[in-house]
mmCIF file of C-alpha atoms in Angstrom:
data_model
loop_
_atom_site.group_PDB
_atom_site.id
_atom_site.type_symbol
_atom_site.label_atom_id
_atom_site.label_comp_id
_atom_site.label_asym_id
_atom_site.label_seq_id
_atom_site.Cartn_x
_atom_site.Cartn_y
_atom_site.Cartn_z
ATOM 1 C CA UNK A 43 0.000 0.000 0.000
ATOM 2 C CA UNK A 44 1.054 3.551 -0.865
ATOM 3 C CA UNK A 45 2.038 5.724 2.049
ATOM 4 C CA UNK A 46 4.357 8.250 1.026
ATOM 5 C CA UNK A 47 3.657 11.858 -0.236
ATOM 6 C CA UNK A 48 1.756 14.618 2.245
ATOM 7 C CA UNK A 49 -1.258 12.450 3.134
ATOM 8 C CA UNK A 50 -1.365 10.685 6.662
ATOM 9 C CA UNK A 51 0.076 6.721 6.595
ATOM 10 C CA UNK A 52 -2.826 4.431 7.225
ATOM 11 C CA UNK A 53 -1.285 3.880 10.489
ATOM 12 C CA UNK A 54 -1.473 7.401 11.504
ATOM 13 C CA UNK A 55 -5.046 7.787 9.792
ATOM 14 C CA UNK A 56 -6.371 4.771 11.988
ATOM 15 C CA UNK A 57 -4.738 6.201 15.549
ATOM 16 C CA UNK A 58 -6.329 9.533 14.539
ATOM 17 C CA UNK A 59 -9.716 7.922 13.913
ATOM 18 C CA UNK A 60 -9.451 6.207 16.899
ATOM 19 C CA UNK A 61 -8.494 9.023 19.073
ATOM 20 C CA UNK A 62 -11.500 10.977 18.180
ATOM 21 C CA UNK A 63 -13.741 8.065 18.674
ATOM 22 C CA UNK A 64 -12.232 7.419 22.218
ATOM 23 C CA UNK A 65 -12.854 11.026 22.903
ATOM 24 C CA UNK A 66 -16.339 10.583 21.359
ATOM 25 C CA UNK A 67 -17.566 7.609 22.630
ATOM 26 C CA UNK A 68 -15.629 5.329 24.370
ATOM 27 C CA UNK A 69 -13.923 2.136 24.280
ATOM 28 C CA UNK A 70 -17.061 -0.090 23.715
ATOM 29 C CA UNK A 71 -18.435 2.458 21.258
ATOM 30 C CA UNK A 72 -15.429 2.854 19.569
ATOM 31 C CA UNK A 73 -16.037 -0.476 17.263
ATOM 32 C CA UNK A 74 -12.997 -1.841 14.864
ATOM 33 C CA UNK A 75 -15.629 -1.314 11.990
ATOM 34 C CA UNK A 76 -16.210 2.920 13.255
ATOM 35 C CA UNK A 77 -12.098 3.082 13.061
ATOM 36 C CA UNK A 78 -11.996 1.550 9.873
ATOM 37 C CA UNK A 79 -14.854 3.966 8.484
ATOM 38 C CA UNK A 80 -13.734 6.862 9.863
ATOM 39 C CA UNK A 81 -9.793 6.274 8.515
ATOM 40 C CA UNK A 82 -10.928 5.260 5.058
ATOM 41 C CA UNK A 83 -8.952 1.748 5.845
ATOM 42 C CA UNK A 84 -10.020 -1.387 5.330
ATOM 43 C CA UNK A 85 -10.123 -4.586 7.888
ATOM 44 C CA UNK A 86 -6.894 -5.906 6.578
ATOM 45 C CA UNK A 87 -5.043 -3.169 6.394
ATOM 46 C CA UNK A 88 -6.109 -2.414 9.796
ATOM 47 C CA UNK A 89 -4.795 -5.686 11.591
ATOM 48 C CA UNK A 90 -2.290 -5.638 9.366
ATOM 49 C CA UNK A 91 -0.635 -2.601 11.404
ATOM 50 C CA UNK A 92 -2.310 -3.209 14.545
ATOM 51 C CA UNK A 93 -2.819 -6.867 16.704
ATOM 52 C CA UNK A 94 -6.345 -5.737 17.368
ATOM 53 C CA UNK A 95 -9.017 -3.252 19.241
ATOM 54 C CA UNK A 96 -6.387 -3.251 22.682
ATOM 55 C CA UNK A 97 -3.599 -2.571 20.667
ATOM 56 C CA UNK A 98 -5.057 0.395 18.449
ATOM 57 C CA UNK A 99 -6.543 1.834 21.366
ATOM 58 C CA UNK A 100 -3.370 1.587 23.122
ATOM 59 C CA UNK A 101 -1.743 3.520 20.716
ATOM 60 C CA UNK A 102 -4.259 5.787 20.333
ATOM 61 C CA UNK A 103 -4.348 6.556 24.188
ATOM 62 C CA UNK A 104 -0.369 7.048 24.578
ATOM 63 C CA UNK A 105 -0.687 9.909 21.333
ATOM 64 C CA UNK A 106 -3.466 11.531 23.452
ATOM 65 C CA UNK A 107 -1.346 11.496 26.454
ATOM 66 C CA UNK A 108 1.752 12.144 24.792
ATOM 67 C CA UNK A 109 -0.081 15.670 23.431
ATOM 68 C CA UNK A 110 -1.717 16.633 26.698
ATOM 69 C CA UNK A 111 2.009 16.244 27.914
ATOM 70 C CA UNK A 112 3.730 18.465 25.268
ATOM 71 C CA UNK A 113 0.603 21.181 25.035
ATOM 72 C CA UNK A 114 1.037 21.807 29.331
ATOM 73 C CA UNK A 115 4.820 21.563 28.974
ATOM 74 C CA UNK A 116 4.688 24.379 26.154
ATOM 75 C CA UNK A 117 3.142 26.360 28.635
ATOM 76 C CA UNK A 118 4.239 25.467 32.248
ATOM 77 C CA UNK A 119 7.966 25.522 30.758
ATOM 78 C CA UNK A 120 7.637 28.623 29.336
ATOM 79 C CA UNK A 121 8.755 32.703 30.470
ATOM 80 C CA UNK A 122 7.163 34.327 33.399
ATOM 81 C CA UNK A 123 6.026 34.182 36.758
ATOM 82 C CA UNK A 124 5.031 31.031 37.924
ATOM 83 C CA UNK A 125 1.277 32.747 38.446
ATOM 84 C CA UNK A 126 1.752 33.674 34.584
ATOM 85 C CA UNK A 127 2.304 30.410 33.852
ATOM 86 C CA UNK A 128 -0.391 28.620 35.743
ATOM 87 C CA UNK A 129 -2.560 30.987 34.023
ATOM 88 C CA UNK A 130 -1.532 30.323 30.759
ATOM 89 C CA UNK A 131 -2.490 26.724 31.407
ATOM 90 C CA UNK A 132 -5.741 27.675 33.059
ATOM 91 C CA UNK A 133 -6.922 29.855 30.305
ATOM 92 C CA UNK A 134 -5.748 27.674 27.170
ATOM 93 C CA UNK A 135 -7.590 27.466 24.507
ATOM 94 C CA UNK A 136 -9.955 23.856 25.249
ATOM 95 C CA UNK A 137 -12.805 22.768 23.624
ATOM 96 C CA UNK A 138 -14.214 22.723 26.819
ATOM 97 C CA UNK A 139 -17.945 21.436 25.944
ATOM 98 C CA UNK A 140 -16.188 18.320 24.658
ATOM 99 C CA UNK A 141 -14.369 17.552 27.519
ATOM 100 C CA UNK A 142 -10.957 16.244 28.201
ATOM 101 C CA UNK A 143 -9.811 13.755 26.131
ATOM 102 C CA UNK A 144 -7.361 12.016 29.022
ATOM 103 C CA UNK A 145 -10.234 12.580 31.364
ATOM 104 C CA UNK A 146 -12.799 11.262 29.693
ATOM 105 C CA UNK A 147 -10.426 8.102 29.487
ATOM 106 C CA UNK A 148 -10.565 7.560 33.375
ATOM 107 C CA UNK A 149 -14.503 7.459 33.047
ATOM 108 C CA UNK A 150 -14.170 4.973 30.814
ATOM 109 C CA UNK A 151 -14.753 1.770 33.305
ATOM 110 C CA UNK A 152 -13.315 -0.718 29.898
ATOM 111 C CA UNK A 153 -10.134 1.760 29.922
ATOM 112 C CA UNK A 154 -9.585 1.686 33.951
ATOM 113 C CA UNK A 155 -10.205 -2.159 34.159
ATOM 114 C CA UNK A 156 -7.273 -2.500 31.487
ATOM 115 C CA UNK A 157 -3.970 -1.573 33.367
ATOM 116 C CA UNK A 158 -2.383 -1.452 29.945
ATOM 117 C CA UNK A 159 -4.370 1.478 28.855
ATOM 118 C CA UNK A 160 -4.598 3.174 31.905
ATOM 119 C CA UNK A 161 -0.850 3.487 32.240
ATOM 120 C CA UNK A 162 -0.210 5.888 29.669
ATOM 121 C CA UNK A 163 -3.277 8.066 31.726
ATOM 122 C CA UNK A 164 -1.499 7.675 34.931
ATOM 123 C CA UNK A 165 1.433 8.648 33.740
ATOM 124 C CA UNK A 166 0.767 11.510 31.798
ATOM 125 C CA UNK A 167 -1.793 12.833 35.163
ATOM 126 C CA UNK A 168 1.291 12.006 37.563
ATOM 127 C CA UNK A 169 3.763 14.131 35.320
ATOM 128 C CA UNK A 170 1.958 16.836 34.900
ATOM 129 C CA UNK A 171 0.795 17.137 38.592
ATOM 130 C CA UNK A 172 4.605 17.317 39.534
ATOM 131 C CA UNK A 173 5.062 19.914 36.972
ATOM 132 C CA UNK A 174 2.552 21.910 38.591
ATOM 133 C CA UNK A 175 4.007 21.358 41.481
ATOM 134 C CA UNK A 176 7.410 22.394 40.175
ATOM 135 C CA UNK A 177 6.506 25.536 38.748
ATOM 136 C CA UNK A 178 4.229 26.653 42.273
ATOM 137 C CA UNK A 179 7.406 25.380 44.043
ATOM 138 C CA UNK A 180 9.709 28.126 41.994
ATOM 139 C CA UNK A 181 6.828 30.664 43.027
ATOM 140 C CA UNK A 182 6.956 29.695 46.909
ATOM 141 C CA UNK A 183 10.492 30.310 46.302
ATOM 142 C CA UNK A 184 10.647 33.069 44.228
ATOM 143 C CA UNK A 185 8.437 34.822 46.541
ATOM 144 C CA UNK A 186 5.856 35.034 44.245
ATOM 145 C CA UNK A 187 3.089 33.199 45.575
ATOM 146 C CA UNK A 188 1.930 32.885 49.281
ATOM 147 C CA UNK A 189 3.636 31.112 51.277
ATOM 148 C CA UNK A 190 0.896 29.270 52.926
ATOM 149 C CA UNK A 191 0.568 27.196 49.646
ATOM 150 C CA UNK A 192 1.688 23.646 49.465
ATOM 151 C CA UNK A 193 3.075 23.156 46.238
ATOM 152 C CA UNK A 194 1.713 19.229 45.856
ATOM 153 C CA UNK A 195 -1.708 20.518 46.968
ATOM 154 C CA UNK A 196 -2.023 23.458 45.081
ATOM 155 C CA UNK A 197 -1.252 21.503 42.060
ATOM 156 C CA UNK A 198 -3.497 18.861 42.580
ATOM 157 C CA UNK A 199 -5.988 21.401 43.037
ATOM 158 C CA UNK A 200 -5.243 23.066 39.641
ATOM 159 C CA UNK A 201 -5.589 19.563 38.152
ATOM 160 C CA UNK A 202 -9.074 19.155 39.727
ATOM 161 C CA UNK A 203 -10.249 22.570 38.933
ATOM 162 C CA UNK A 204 -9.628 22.003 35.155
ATOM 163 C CA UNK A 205 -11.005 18.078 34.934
ATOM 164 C CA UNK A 206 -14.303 19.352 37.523
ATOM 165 C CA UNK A 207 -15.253 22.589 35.124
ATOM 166 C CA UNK A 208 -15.296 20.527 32.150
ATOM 167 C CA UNK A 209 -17.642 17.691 33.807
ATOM 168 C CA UNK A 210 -19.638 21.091 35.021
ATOM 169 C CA UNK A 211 -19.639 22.212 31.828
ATOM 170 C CA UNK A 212 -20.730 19.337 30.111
ATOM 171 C CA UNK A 213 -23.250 19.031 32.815
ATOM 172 C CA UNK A 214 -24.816 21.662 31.838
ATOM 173 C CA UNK A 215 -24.021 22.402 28.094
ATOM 174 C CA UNK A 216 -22.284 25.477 28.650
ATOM 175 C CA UNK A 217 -18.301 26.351 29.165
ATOM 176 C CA UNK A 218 -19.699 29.303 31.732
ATOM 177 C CA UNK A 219 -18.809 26.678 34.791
ATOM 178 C CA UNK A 220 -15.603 26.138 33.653
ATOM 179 C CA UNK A 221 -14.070 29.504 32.975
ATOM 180 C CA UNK A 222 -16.059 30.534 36.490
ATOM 181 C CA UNK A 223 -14.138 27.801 38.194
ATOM 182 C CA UNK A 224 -10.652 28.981 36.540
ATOM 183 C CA UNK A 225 -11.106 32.384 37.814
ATOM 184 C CA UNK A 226 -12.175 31.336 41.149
ATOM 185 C CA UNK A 227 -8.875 29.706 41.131
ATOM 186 C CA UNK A 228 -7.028 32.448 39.714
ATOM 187 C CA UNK A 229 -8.600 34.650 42.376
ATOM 188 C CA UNK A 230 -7.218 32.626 44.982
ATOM 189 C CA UNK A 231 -3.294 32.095 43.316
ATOM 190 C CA UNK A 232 -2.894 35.483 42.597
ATOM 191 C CA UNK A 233 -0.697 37.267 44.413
ATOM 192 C CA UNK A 234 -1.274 40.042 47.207
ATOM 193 C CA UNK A 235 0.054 43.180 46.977
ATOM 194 C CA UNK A 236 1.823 43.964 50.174
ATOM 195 C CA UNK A 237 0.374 46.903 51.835
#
């Protein structure tokens, strides 16, 4: 099969597919015969580059988690105050009303049952909680955040803030929860002026 030239691999095509079906509907709704559909490949070519359903989703998963990774690291490893950069990562652009792709994952009961797949989820939630917690650290330090914070909290509080708004959000069909719940947040990080 031809894969060269500036269209996707079949490969590629059928993680994509199956990443947006994940995100969509889940592992049992995301059926070989959907992935196959939506990449515009057929059943052999399919098991032909993957073992199966486990092993697609698998790969699928880790590129999701991989991204959520990079896209926080882009931000959280960038200039500024560590208040600037929590920000940043608060008020990213999200398609909010469709929810987080890793957290949707850990809703998935099929996806938490499997360690397999739920590794790549746990890892990419455990890294980027310590990278919170890095970057809050450098503001305890740094003087620029209050010093009554604990780092490890605060970031798992960040973390909770942005997984809660979009379940609040979804809840109710509008993003309003969410961006009310970052700005509570960003209310509460922000630092005080000394009088």
């Amino acid at each position: 099969m031809y894969s060269g030239g500036m269209s996707m691999n079949t490969s590629e095509r059928l993680i994509e597919a199956t990443r947006e079906l994940l995100w969509e509907r889940g592992y049992v709704g995301t059926s070989p015969k959907a992935v196959q559909q939506a990449a515009g490949a057929g059943q052999g070519s399919m098991y032909h580059h993957f073992a199966g359903k486990p092993d697609l989703a698998l790969a699928a998963i880790r590129r999701t988690a991989e991204e959520m990774g990079a896209v926080a690291e882009a931000v959280l490893g960038g200039e500024g105050t560590a208040y600037s950069r929590i920000e940043a990562y608060l008020l990213r652009e999200r398609d909010v009303l469709r929810g987080c792709p890793v957290g949707r994952l850990t809703m998935d009961p099929e996806v938490v049952a499997e360690p397999a797949l739920r590794a790549p989820i746990d890892e990419v939630i455990g890294r980027l909680r310590i990278r919170l917690a890095e970057v809050v650290q450098q503001g305890l330090d740094r003087g620029e955040l209050s010093g009554s914070l604990d780092a490890d909290e605060t970031a798992a509080t960040v973390l909770a803030t942005v997984q809660g708004g979009y379940v609040l959000a979804r809840a109710t069909g509008s993003r309003a929860p969410f961006d009310s719940a970052v700005r509570g947040l960003l209310a509460l990080l922000a630092p005080r002026d000394a009088d």
